[in-house]
Coordinates of C-alpha atoms in Angstrom, one line a residue:
X1044 CA -86.7 32.2 181.9
X1045 CA -86.8 33.6 178.1
X1046 CA -88.8 36.6 178.3
X1047 CA -88.6 39.2 175.6
X1048 CA -86.4 42.2 176.9
X1049 CA -85.9 44.5 174.1
X1050 CA -87.2 45.0 170.5
X1051 CA -84.9 46.6 168.2
X1052 CA -86.6 47.5 164.8
X1053 CA -85.0 49.0 161.7
X1054 CA -82.3 51.0 163.7
X1055 CA -79.9 53.2 161.7
X1056 CA -76.8 54.5 163.9
X1057 CA -74.7 56.9 161.5
X1058 CA -71.0 56.1 160.7
X1059 CA -68.4 57.0 158.2
X1060 CA -68.4 55.9 155.5
X1061 CA -71.0 53.5 156.2
X1062 CA -73.7 53.1 159.0
X1063 CA -72.4 51.4 162.1
X1064 CA -75.9 49.9 162.5
X1065 CA -77.8 49.5 159.2
X1066 CA -81.4 48.8 159.3
X1067 CA -80.8 46.5 162.3
X1068 CA -83.7 44.5 163.7
X1069 CA -83.6 41.9 166.6
X1070 CA -85.5 40.6 169.4
X1071 CA -83.5 40.1 172.6
X1072 CA -84.6 37.8 175.4
X1073 CA -83.5 37.1 178.9
X1074 CA -81.4 34.3 177.8
X1075 CA -77.5 34.4 178.0
X1076 CA -76.8 36.0 174.7
X1077 CA -73.3 36.6 173.0
X1078 CA -73.1 39.1 170.2
X1079 CA -70.4 38.1 167.7
X1080 CA -68.7 39.6 164.5
X1081 CA -65.3 40.8 163.3
X1082 CA -64.0 44.4 164.4
X1083 CA -66.2 47.2 162.9
X1084 CA -69.3 44.8 162.6
X1085 CA -71.3 46.9 165.1
X1086 CA -71.1 44.9 168.3
X1087 CA -70.1 47.9 170.5
X1088 CA -72.4 50.0 168.6
X1089 CA -75.4 47.7 169.3
X1090 CA -74.4 47.6 173.1
X1091 CA -74.3 51.4 173.0
X1092 CA -77.7 51.8 171.6
X1093 CA -79.2 49.3 174.1
X1094 CA -77.5 51.0 177.0
X1095 CA -78.7 54.6 176.0
X1096 CA -75.1 55.9 175.5
X1097 CA -76.0 56.5 171.8
X1098 CA -79.2 57.4 170.1
X1099 CA -79.9 55.9 166.6
X1100 CA -80.9 58.2 163.8
X1101 CA -83.8 56.3 163.2
X1102 CA -85.7 53.1 164.2
X1103 CA -86.9 52.0 167.4
X1104 CA -85.3 50.5 170.5
X1105 CA -88.0 49.5 172.9
X1106 CA -87.0 47.8 176.4
X1107 CA -89.9 45.4 177.3
X1108 CA -88.8 44.0 180.7
X1109 CA -90.7 45.4 183.7
X1110 CA -88.4 47.6 185.8
X1111 CA -88.1 46.6 189.5
X1112 CA -88.5 49.3 192.1
X1113 CA -85.7 47.8 194.4
X1114 CA -82.8 47.3 191.9
X1115 CA -81.0 48.9 188.8
X1116 CA -82.7 48.0 185.6
X1117 CA -79.5 48.1 183.6
X1118 CA -75.6 48.1 184.1
X1119 CA -73.2 48.6 181.2
X1120 CA -69.6 47.5 181.1
X1121 CA -68.0 49.5 178.2
X1122 CA -64.9 48.1 176.4
X1123 CA -62.9 50.9 178.3
X1124 CA -64.3 49.5 181.4
X1125 CA -65.4 52.7 182.7
X1126 CA -63.7 52.9 186.0
X1127 CA -63.7 55.9 188.2
X1128 CA -60.1 57.2 188.6
X1129 CA -60.6 58.7 191.8
X1130 CA -61.8 55.5 193.6
X1131 CA -60.0 52.6 194.8
X1132 CA -60.9 49.0 193.7
X1133 CA -63.0 48.3 197.0
X1134 CA -64.6 51.8 196.5
X1135 CA -65.6 51.1 193.0
X1136 CA -67.7 48.3 194.2
X1137 CA -68.9 50.1 197.6
X1138 CA -70.2 52.9 195.0
X1139 CA -72.8 50.6 193.4
X1140 CA -73.7 48.2 196.0
X1141 CA -77.2 47.9 197.1
X1142 CA -78.1 47.0 200.8
X1143 CA -79.1 43.4 199.8
X1144 CA -75.7 42.8 198.5
X1145 CA -73.4 44.7 200.7
X1146 CA -72.0 41.5 202.4
X1147 CA -71.0 40.1 198.8
X1148 CA -68.2 42.7 198.3
X1149 CA -65.6 40.3 200.2
X1150 CA -67.0 37.4 198.1
X1151 CA -66.6 39.6 194.9
X1152 CA -63.0 40.5 195.7
X1153 CA -62.3 36.8 196.5
X1154 CA -63.8 35.7 193.3
X1155 CA -61.9 37.9 190.9
X1156 CA -58.6 37.8 192.9
X1157 CA -58.8 41.5 194.0
X1158 CA -58.1 41.3 197.7
X1159 CA -54.4 42.2 197.0
X1160 CA -55.4 45.2 194.8
X1161 CA -58.4 46.5 196.8
X1162 CA -56.7 49.6 197.9
X1163 CA -55.1 50.4 194.5
X1164 CA -56.5 53.0 191.9
X1165 CA -57.5 52.4 188.3
X1166 CA -54.2 53.9 186.9
X1167 CA -52.1 51.4 189.0
X1168 CA -53.8 48.4 187.5
X1169 CA -53.0 46.2 184.5
X1170 CA -55.5 45.9 181.7
X1171 CA -56.5 42.7 182.9
X1172 CA -57.0 43.8 186.4
X1173 CA -59.0 46.5 185.3
X1174 CA -61.2 44.3 183.3
X1175 CA -61.7 42.2 186.5
X1176 CA -62.7 45.2 188.5
X1177 CA -65.2 46.4 186.0
X1178 CA -66.9 43.0 185.7
X1179 CA -67.1 42.5 189.7
X1180 CA -68.6 46.1 189.9
X1181 CA -71.3 45.3 187.5
X1182 CA -72.1 42.1 189.3
X1183 CA -72.3 43.4 192.7
X1184 CA -74.6 46.2 191.6
X1185 CA -77.0 43.3 190.7
X1186 CA -79.1 44.8 187.9
X1187 CA -81.9 43.4 186.1
X1188 CA -79.6 43.3 182.8
X1189 CA -76.0 43.4 182.3
X1190 CA -74.6 44.6 179.2
X1191 CA -70.7 43.7 178.8
X1192 CA -68.4 44.7 175.8
X1193 CA -65.6 42.2 175.5
X1194 CA -65.6 41.2 179.2
X1195 CA -62.3 39.6 180.5
X1196 CA -60.8 39.8 177.1
X1197 CA -57.3 40.8 178.7
X1198 CA -57.4 38.1 181.5
X1199 CA -54.9 35.2 180.9
X1200 CA -56.6 32.1 179.5
X1201 CA -55.9 29.8 182.6
X1202 CA -57.9 31.9 185.0
X1203 CA -60.6 33.3 182.5
X1204 CA -62.9 30.2 182.8
X1205 CA -63.2 30.3 186.3
X1206 CA -64.2 33.9 186.5
X1207 CA -66.7 33.1 183.8
X1208 CA -67.9 30.3 186.1
X1209 CA -68.6 32.8 188.8
X1210 CA -70.3 35.3 186.4
X1211 CA -72.6 32.6 185.2
X1212 CA -73.5 31.4 188.8
X1213 CA -74.0 35.0 190.0
X1214 CA -76.3 35.9 187.1
X1215 CA -78.4 32.8 187.9
X1216 CA -78.7 33.3 191.4
X1217 CA -79.4 37.1 191.1
X1218 CA -81.7 36.6 188.1
X1219 CA -79.6 38.9 185.9
X1220 CA -80.0 38.8 182.0
X1221 CA -76.8 38.8 180.4
X1222 CA -75.8 40.1 177.0
X1223 CA -72.3 40.3 176.1
X1224 CA -70.0 40.8 173.0
X1225 CA -66.8 38.6 172.2
X1226 CA -64.4 37.5 169.6
X1227 CA -63.9 34.3 171.4
X1228 CA -65.9 31.4 169.9
X1229 CA -65.0 29.3 173.0
X1230 CA -66.6 31.8 175.3
X1231 CA -69.8 32.0 173.4
X1232 CA -70.0 28.2 173.2
X1233 CA -69.6 28.0 176.9
X1234 CA -71.5 30.9 178.2
X1235 CA -74.2 31.8 175.8
X1236 CA -77.5 30.0 174.9
X1237 CA -78.2 32.4 172.0
X1238 CA -76.0 34.1 169.6
X1239 CA -76.3 37.2 167.5
X1240 CA -74.0 37.3 164.2
X1241 CA -73.1 40.8 162.9
X1242 CA -71.5 41.8 159.8
X1243 CA -71.2 45.7 158.7
X1244 CA -73.9 46.8 161.0
X1245 CA -76.5 44.1 160.0
X1246 CA -77.7 41.0 161.7
X1247 CA -76.7 37.9 159.7
X1248 CA -77.9 35.3 162.2
X1249 CA -80.0 35.0 165.4
X1250 CA -80.6 31.6 167.3
X1251 CA -79.4 28.7 169.4
X1252 CA -75.6 28.6 169.9
X1253 CA -75.9 24.8 169.4
X1254 CA -77.7 25.3 166.1
X1255 CA -75.3 27.4 164.7
X1256 CA -72.3 25.2 165.8
X1257 CA -73.9 21.9 164.4
X1258 CA -75.9 23.3 161.6
X1259 CA -74.9 26.6 160.2
X1260 CA -76.7 28.0 157.3
X1261 CA -73.5 29.0 155.5
X1262 CA -69.8 28.8 155.4
X1263 CA -69.6 32.2 156.6
X1264 CA -71.7 31.8 159.7
X1265 CA -70.1 28.6 160.5
X1266 CA -66.7 30.4 161.2
X1267 CA -68.4 32.7 163.7
X1268 CA -68.0 29.8 166.1
X1269 CA -64.6 28.7 165.2
X1270 CA -62.5 26.6 162.5
X1271 CA -64.7 24.5 160.3
X1272 CA -64.3 22.5 157.2
X1273 CA -66.7 23.5 154.5
X1274 CA -67.0 21.8 151.1
X1275 CA -68.8 22.7 148.0
X1276 CA -70.9 19.9 146.6
X1277 CA -68.6 19.1 143.7
X1278 CA -65.7 18.8 146.3
X1279 CA -66.9 16.1 148.4
X1280 CA -66.4 13.3 146.0
X1281 CA -62.7 14.4 145.4
X1282 CA -61.5 14.7 149.1
X1283 CA -63.5 12.0 151.1
X1284 CA -63.4 8.3 151.3
X1285 CA -67.1 7.9 150.6
X1286 CA -68.0 9.6 147.1
X1287 CA -71.6 9.4 147.9
X1288 CA -71.2 11.5 151.1
X1289 CA -73.4 14.6 151.0
X1290 CA -72.4 16.6 154.1
X1291 CA -70.8 19.6 153.3
X1292 CA -70.2 21.1 156.9
X1293 CA -67.6 19.2 159.2
X1294 CA -66.3 20.7 162.6
X1295 CA -62.6 19.5 163.4
X1296 CA -63.8 16.9 165.7
X1297 CA -66.1 15.5 162.9
X1298 CA -63.5 14.9 160.4
X1299 CA -60.5 12.6 160.4
X1300 CA -57.6 11.8 158.0
X1301 CA -57.1 8.2 156.9
X1302 CA -53.8 7.1 155.8
X1303 CA -53.9 5.1 152.7
X1304 CA -50.9 4.4 150.1
X1305 CA -53.9 4.3 147.4
X1306 CA -55.5 7.2 148.5
X1307 CA -56.4 10.2 146.0
X1308 CA -54.9 13.1 148.4
X1309 CA -51.7 13.7 149.9
X1310 CA -50.5 15.7 152.8
X1311 CA -48.3 18.7 151.8
X1312 CA -47.8 20.0 155.3
X1313 CA -49.3 20.0 158.9
X1314 CA -49.1 22.3 161.9
X1315 CA -50.2 21.6 165.4
X1316 CA -52.3 24.5 167.1
X1317 CA -52.7 22.8 170.2
X1318 CA -56.4 21.5 170.3
X1319 CA -56.3 21.6 166.5
X1320 CA -54.2 20.6 163.5
X1321 CA -54.1 22.5 160.4
X1322 CA -53.4 20.3 157.4
X1323 CA -52.5 21.4 153.9
X1324 CA -53.7 18.7 151.3
X1325 CA -53.2 18.1 147.6
X1326 CA -55.1 16.3 145.2
X1327 CA -52.4 15.4 142.4
X1328 CA -54.9 14.1 139.7
X1329 CA -56.8 17.4 139.7
X1330 CA -54.0 19.6 141.1
X1331 CA -56.4 20.9 143.8
X1332 CA -55.4 22.1 147.2
X1333 CA -57.1 22.8 150.2
X1334 CA -56.5 23.5 154.2
X1335 CA -58.5 21.5 156.7
X1336 CA -58.8 21.7 160.6
X1337 CA -58.8 18.4 162.5
X1338 CA -58.7 17.7 166.1
X1339 CA -55.3 17.0 167.8
X1340 CA -54.4 13.4 168.1
X1341 CA -51.4 11.2 168.3
X1342 CA -51.7 10.8 164.5
X1343 CA -48.5 11.9 162.6
X1344 CA -48.5 13.7 159.3
X1345 CA -45.7 13.4 156.9
X1346 CA -45.4 15.4 153.7
X1347 CA -46.2 13.1 150.7
X1348 CA -48.3 10.6 152.9
X1349 CA -51.4 9.7 150.8
X1350 CA -54.9 9.1 152.1
X1351 CA -58.4 10.5 152.2
X1352 CA -60.6 12.4 154.5
X1353 CA -63.2 10.4 156.6
X1354 CA -66.4 12.0 157.9
X1355 CA -67.3 10.8 161.4
X1356 CA -70.8 10.2 162.1
X1357 CA -72.5 12.7 164.5
X1358 CA -75.1 11.7 166.9
X1359 CA -77.1 14.2 169.1
X1360 CA -76.6 14.2 172.7
X1361 CA -79.6 12.2 173.5
X1362 CA -78.0 8.9 172.2
X1363 CA -74.6 9.7 173.7
X1364 CA -74.9 6.5 175.8
X1365 CA -77.9 4.6 174.9
X1366 CA -79.5 3.1 171.8
X1367 CA -76.6 3.8 169.5
X1368 CA -75.2 0.2 169.0
X1369 CA -71.8 -0.3 167.6
X1370 CA -70.0 2.7 166.7
X1371 CA -66.5 2.0 165.5
X1372 CA -64.8 5.3 164.6
X1373 CA -67.8 7.6 165.9
X1374 CA -66.8 10.8 167.7
X1375 CA -69.9 12.1 169.6
X1376 CA -70.3 16.0 170.4
X1377 CA -71.1 16.5 174.1
X1378 CA -74.4 18.5 173.9
X1379 CA -76.3 17.5 177.0
X1380 CA -73.8 18.5 179.7
X1381 CA -73.2 20.6 182.8
X1382 CA -70.0 21.4 184.7
X1383 CA -68.7 23.1 187.6
X1384 CA -65.5 24.7 189.1
X1385 CA -64.0 23.9 192.4
X1386 CA -64.1 26.3 195.1
X1387 CA -61.2 28.6 195.5
X1388 CA -58.4 27.7 197.9
X1389 CA -57.1 31.2 199.0
X1390 CA -56.3 32.9 195.9
X1391 CA -55.9 29.7 194.1
X1392 CA -58.2 28.1 191.6
X1393 CA -57.4 24.3 192.0
X1394 CA -58.3 21.8 189.3
X1395 CA -60.0 18.5 189.8
X1396 CA -57.5 15.4 189.4
X1397 CA -59.4 12.2 190.5
X1398 CA -63.0 11.1 190.7
X1399 CA -65.1 8.5 192.5
X1400 CA -68.5 7.9 193.6
X1401 CA -69.6 7.2 197.0
X1402 CA -72.2 4.6 198.4
X1403 CA -74.8 7.2 198.6
X1404 CA -74.1 8.3 195.0
X1405 CA -72.2 11.4 195.8
X1406 CA -69.3 12.5 193.7
X1407 CA -65.8 12.3 195.4
X1408 CA -63.2 14.6 194.0
X1409 CA -59.6 15.1 194.7
X1410 CA -58.0 18.3 193.5
X1411 CA -54.6 19.8 193.0
X1412 CA -54.9 21.9 196.2
X1413 CA -54.5 18.8 198.3
X1414 CA -58.3 18.5 199.2
X1415 CA -60.9 15.8 199.2
X1416 CA -64.3 17.1 198.2
X1417 CA -67.7 15.7 198.3
X1418 CA -70.6 16.7 196.0
X1419 CA -74.1 15.7 195.3
X1420 CA -74.7 14.7 191.8
X1421 CA -76.1 18.0 190.7
X1422 CA -72.8 19.7 191.9
X1423 CA -73.6 21.2 195.1
X1424 CA -70.7 20.9 197.4
X1425 CA -71.5 19.0 200.8
X1426 CA -68.0 19.3 202.7
X1427 CA -64.3 19.1 202.0
X1428 CA -61.1 18.6 203.9
X1429 CA -57.4 18.7 203.2
X1430 CA -55.0 15.8 203.1
X1431 CA -52.7 15.3 206.0
X1432 CA -49.7 16.7 203.8
X1433 CA -49.7 18.0 200.4
X1434 CA -46.7 20.3 199.9
X1435 CA -44.8 17.6 198.2
X1436 CA -47.3 16.5 195.7
X1437 CA -51.2 15.8 195.3
X1438 CA -53.3 12.7 195.6
X1439 CA -54.3 10.9 192.5
X1440 CA -57.0 8.2 193.3
X1441 CA -60.1 7.9 195.5
X1442 CA -62.8 5.2 196.4
X1443 CA -65.3 4.8 199.2
X1444 CA -64.9 1.0 200.5
X1445 CA -67.9 -1.1 201.3
X1446 CA -67.1 -0.5 205.1
X1447 CA -67.6 3.3 204.6
X1448 CA -64.0 4.4 204.6
X1449 CA -62.7 6.7 202.0
X1450 CA -59.4 5.6 200.7
X1451 CA -57.0 8.0 198.9
X1452 CA -54.0 7.0 196.9
X1453 CA -51.6 9.6 198.4
X1454 CA -49.4 9.3 195.4
X1455 CA -46.3 11.4 196.4
X1456 CA -46.4 10.4 200.0
X1457 CA -46.0 6.6 198.9
X1458 CA -49.2 5.6 200.9
X1459 CA -52.9 5.0 201.1
X1460 CA -54.8 7.2 203.5
X1461 CA -58.0 6.1 205.0
X1462 CA -60.7 8.7 206.3
X1463 CA -64.0 8.1 207.8
X1464 CA -66.9 10.1 206.2
X1465 CA -66.4 13.2 208.2
X1466 CA -62.8 13.6 207.1
X1467 CA -60.9 12.2 209.9
X1468 CA -57.9 10.1 209.4
X1469 CA -58.4 6.6 210.7
X1470 CA -55.3 4.8 209.4
X1471 CA -52.6 4.7 206.6
X1472 CA -50.9 2.0 204.6
X1473 CA -47.5 1.9 203.0
X1474 CA -44.2 3.7 202.7
X1475 CA -41.7 4.3 200.0
X1476 CA -40.3 1.1 198.5
X1477 CA -40.6 -1.8 195.9
X1478 CA -41.3 -4.6 198.7
X1479 CA -44.7 -6.0 199.5
X1480 CA -47.0 -3.2 201.3
X1481 CA -44.6 -0.5 199.8
X1482 CA -45.2 2.0 197.2
X1483 CA -43.4 4.3 194.8
X1484 CA -46.4 6.3 193.3
X1485 CA -49.8 4.7 194.3
X1486 CA -52.4 6.0 191.6
X1487 CA -55.6 4.3 191.9
X1488 CA -57.8 2.0 194.0
X1489 CA -60.4 -0.4 193.7
X1490 CA -62.4 -3.0 195.6
X1491 CA -63.8 -6.5 195.0
X1492 CA -67.0 -8.1 196.2
X1493 CA -65.0 -9.6 199.2
X1494 CA -63.9 -6.2 200.4
X1495 CA -60.2 -7.0 199.2
X1496 CA -58.7 -3.8 197.9
X1497 CA -56.2 -3.3 194.9
X1498 CA -53.6 -0.5 194.6
X1499 CA -51.8 0.3 191.3
X1500 CA -48.6 2.2 191.2
X1501 CA -46.1 3.7 188.7
X1502 CA -42.7 5.1 188.9
X1503 CA -40.5 2.2 188.0
X1504 CA -42.3 -0.2 190.3
X1505 CA -45.3 -0.5 187.9
X1506 CA -47.6 -3.2 189.5
X1507 CA -50.8 -3.8 191.4
X1508 CA -51.0 -5.0 194.9
X1509 CA -54.0 -6.8 196.6
X1510 CA -54.6 -6.4 200.2
X1511 CA -57.4 -7.6 202.5
X1512 CA -59.8 -5.2 204.3
X1513 CA -57.4 -5.0 207.1
X1514 CA -54.4 -3.9 204.8
X1515 CA -52.6 -7.1 205.0
X1516 CA -50.7 -7.9 201.8
X1517 CA -52.0 -10.8 199.7
X1518 CA -50.4 -10.6 196.3
X1519 CA -48.9 -8.4 193.6
X1520 CA -48.9 -8.8 189.9
X1521 CA -47.4 -6.8 186.9
X1522 CA -43.9 -5.0 186.5
X1523 CA -42.5 -2.4 184.2
X1524 CA -42.3 -3.0 180.6
X1525 CA -44.4 -3.5 177.4
X1526 CA -45.3 -7.0 177.4
X1527 CA -48.5 -8.4 178.7
X1528 CA -48.8 -8.1 182.5
X1529 CA -46.3 -5.3 182.3
X1530 CA -47.1 -1.5 182.5
X1531 CA -45.7 1.8 181.6
X1532 CA -47.4 4.1 184.2
X1533 CA -50.1 2.0 185.6
X1534 CA -52.9 4.7 185.9
X1535 CA -56.4 3.9 186.8
X1536 CA -58.1 0.6 187.7
X1537 CA -61.6 -0.8 188.4
X1538 CA -62.9 -4.0 189.4
X1539 CA -66.0 -5.5 187.8
X1540 CA -67.7 -9.0 187.7
X1541 CA -64.6 -10.8 189.1
X1542 CA -62.1 -9.0 187.0
X1543 CA -59.6 -6.2 187.4
X1544 CA -59.4 -3.8 184.6
X1545 CA -56.1 -1.5 184.5
X1546 CA -55.5 1.5 182.2
X1547 CA -51.9 1.2 181.0
X1548 CA -51.3 4.8 180.1
X1549 CA -47.9 5.1 178.2
X1550 CA -48.6 1.7 176.5
X1551 CA -52.0 3.0 175.2
X1552 CA -53.9 0.1 176.4
X1553 CA -56.2 -1.6 178.9
X1554 CA -55.3 -4.8 180.5
X1555 CA -57.7 -7.3 182.1
X1556 CA -56.7 -9.7 185.0
X1557 CA -58.4 -12.1 187.6
X1558 CA -58.6 -11.4 191.1
X1559 CA -55.5 -13.6 191.5
X1560 CA -53.4 -11.5 188.9
X1561 CA -53.7 -13.7 185.9
X1562 CA -53.6 -11.9 182.6
X1563 CA -56.8 -12.3 180.5
X1564 CA -56.5 -9.8 177.9
X1565 CA -55.0 -6.8 176.4
X1566 CA -57.4 -4.2 174.7
X1567 CA -55.2 -2.2 172.5
X1568 CA -52.9 -5.1 171.2
X1569 CA -52.4 -6.7 167.9
X1570 CA -55.0 -9.5 168.8
X1571 CA -57.2 -7.1 169.9
X1572 CA -56.9 -3.6 168.3
X1573 CA -58.3 -0.5 170.0
X1574 CA -56.8 3.0 169.5
X1575 CA -56.3 4.8 172.8
X1576 CA -54.1 7.8 173.6
X1577 CA -52.8 7.9 177.1
X1578 CA -55.8 6.4 179.0
X1579 CA -55.5 7.7 182.4
X1580 CA -58.5 6.1 184.2
X1581 CA -61.3 3.5 183.6
X1582 CA -64.7 3.3 185.4
X1583 CA -67.2 0.5 185.1
X1584 CA -70.7 1.6 184.4
X1585 CA -74.1 -0.2 184.6
X1586 CA -75.1 -2.8 181.8
X1587 CA -71.5 -4.2 181.6
X1588 CA -69.9 -1.0 180.0
X1589 CA -66.8 0.7 180.6
X1590 CA -65.7 4.5 180.3
X1591 CA -62.0 5.3 179.5
X1592 CA -60.7 8.8 179.8
X1593 CA -57.9 9.6 177.3
X1594 CA -55.4 12.1 178.5
X1595 CA -53.6 12.5 175.3
X1596 CA -57.0 12.9 173.0
X1597 CA -59.1 14.9 175.4
X1598 CA -61.8 12.4 175.0
X1599 CA -64.0 9.7 176.7
X1600 CA -64.2 6.2 175.2
X1601 CA -67.0 3.8 175.8
X1602 CA -66.4 0.0 175.6
X1603 CA -68.6 -3.1 176.0
X1604 CA -67.2 -5.9 178.3
X1605 CA -65.5 -7.6 175.5
X1606 CA -63.5 -4.3 174.9
X1607 CA -65.2 -3.4 171.7
X1608 CA -65.5 0.2 171.0
X1609 CA -69.1 1.5 171.3
X1610 CA -68.7 5.3 171.0
X1611 CA -66.2 8.3 171.6
X1612 CA -66.8 11.9 172.3
X1613 CA -65.0 14.8 173.0
X1614 CA -61.9 16.4 171.7
X1615 CA -59.0 18.7 173.0
X1616 CA -60.1 22.3 173.8
X1617 CA -61.8 24.4 176.3
X1618 CA -65.2 24.6 174.5
X1619 CA -68.4 22.5 174.8
X1620 CA -67.8 18.9 174.4
X1621 CA -64.0 19.4 174.9
X1622 CA -61.5 18.4 177.4
X1623 CA -57.9 19.6 178.2
X1624 CA -55.8 16.7 179.9
X1625 CA -58.8 14.9 181.5
X1626 CA -57.4 12.9 184.6
X1627 CA -60.1 10.9 186.2
X1628 CA -63.5 9.5 185.6
X1629 CA -66.6 7.9 187.4
X1630 CA -70.0 6.6 186.7
X1631 CA -73.2 6.8 188.8
X1632 CA -75.8 4.1 188.9
X1633 CA -77.9 6.0 186.3
X1634 CA -74.9 5.7 184.0
X1635 CA -74.1 9.4 184.1
X1636 CA -70.4 10.1 183.6
X1637 CA -68.3 12.6 185.6
X1638 CA -64.9 13.6 184.3
X1639 CA -61.9 15.5 186.0
X1640 CA -61.3 18.0 183.1
X1641 CA -58.0 19.0 184.8
X1642 CA -56.6 21.3 182.3
X1643 CA -59.9 23.3 182.2
X1644 CA -60.2 23.4 186.0
X1645 CA -63.8 22.0 186.1
X1646 CA -65.9 18.6 186.7
X1647 CA -67.7 17.8 183.6
X1648 CA -71.1 15.9 184.1
X1649 CA -72.3 13.9 181.1
X1650 CA -76.1 13.0 181.6
X1651 CA -78.1 10.4 179.7

């Protein structure tokens, strides 16, 4: 739905020394909308006017949505949270709940980790706790329109995405139109379909979040959605490899540094900012200096290192996977994507770790709570169960075998556990050791067309063992090291067309073997160059393509059956098209890709 909810026309809200809103005009729809701008830009003032808390000196604020008779038309969460000092946390929710949502109070307390706090009063809560209560209270009221001023800003970054996931799902299920202000670009990118950019009480931009991210009209507006690299027309020929390049705007994931002893530029200093790297460059010939932001990789920057900037070709999400041809060096932004968080486990919010695909084309997930979860392709949970034991550590590999059993690499218990489709344990294989049929840390499982299965392991016993369908040992290959047929943290494996493909994580490569363990090729060697950064898992897709998830670079790499690079996409971070220590990957029959975005505690679904 995208109905017009408000028309704001030529509004002036006085302030000292300048108006807080200055001839402000905008049309607000029911689409999730973020209001962006620096402090003092008018974000809070606009929300106050929309909520009716303040009246403009002139102009018109006209609500255009039809008010329902059985629910609140509007709920407002101010930046001070507005909690009632004489009511406990639970009473705050009970005060606003309407009969249709009475049963949701307990769910709201669970979703925002408020159960231990439900009997406390506002003065007994931290700022982060108060902000969670304020948002929970607003949601349980189930208004038609929800206005929130800097919601969840004081919540720790590790838990905020999970709370936002609940806000999003609740607003969708209750048909609540959401309008919120934020200073956090990643929140706007993740949660808003539309953005309003304010400055000094005026509207600078209104439009699609993705349009502003990919094609901003100016450098100033580009920075509303995070760091960017903007070059004046005359600068492009100075800093870039291609002097004919005419693109002035490059997000960090769209730009890279190419080391070259004959390059025109040199590195002065570089600073890692986690997902990004801040690099100061010098152009000695013209004595020019500038700062650039690049996505973090394993690339090292040394003062005095010469080279040039290289623009990475951008393709729209529609050609992420098909019709793009060879794409050496291409970084593809993820635009057509959806994601979901896993259900809470008590007060904990587990993260996905391993992925698999069932015979019925359901998504198999292992999480850090020790659970096996099964989802439909559109993210609906069908069922879940717990591993027999999970206090010592969590499992890291899952597959459904041709006979219907679900096999799990129970990594820290040195075994493979076999379940039926209902989650009952039917058998186990292995114990700690380095003999045939024993494991140190089994991490991934695959199966060939003859129902033999293969288990790879790490922990100094880095090898792949082959078993028949009954678990009888057949052979093993590999060992610890850096040579061919050796591994340093054998991580993910997949079978395809008579061959075994193994992700050799610390050695930054993929090794290819026959079903009998004969080494055929190494993708990422001198003979077969391929840049990989801690490849943790590999999955075979339709049409003889492979997808590799790179833990170290926060990206997914697409390869053909010869190991040639077709495309890359993703970067390290929490926003759209970004991953944080992604761990596992799987592909369905339609070539849709599912990634365990472990650090961000979410499953990412990339649709063709």
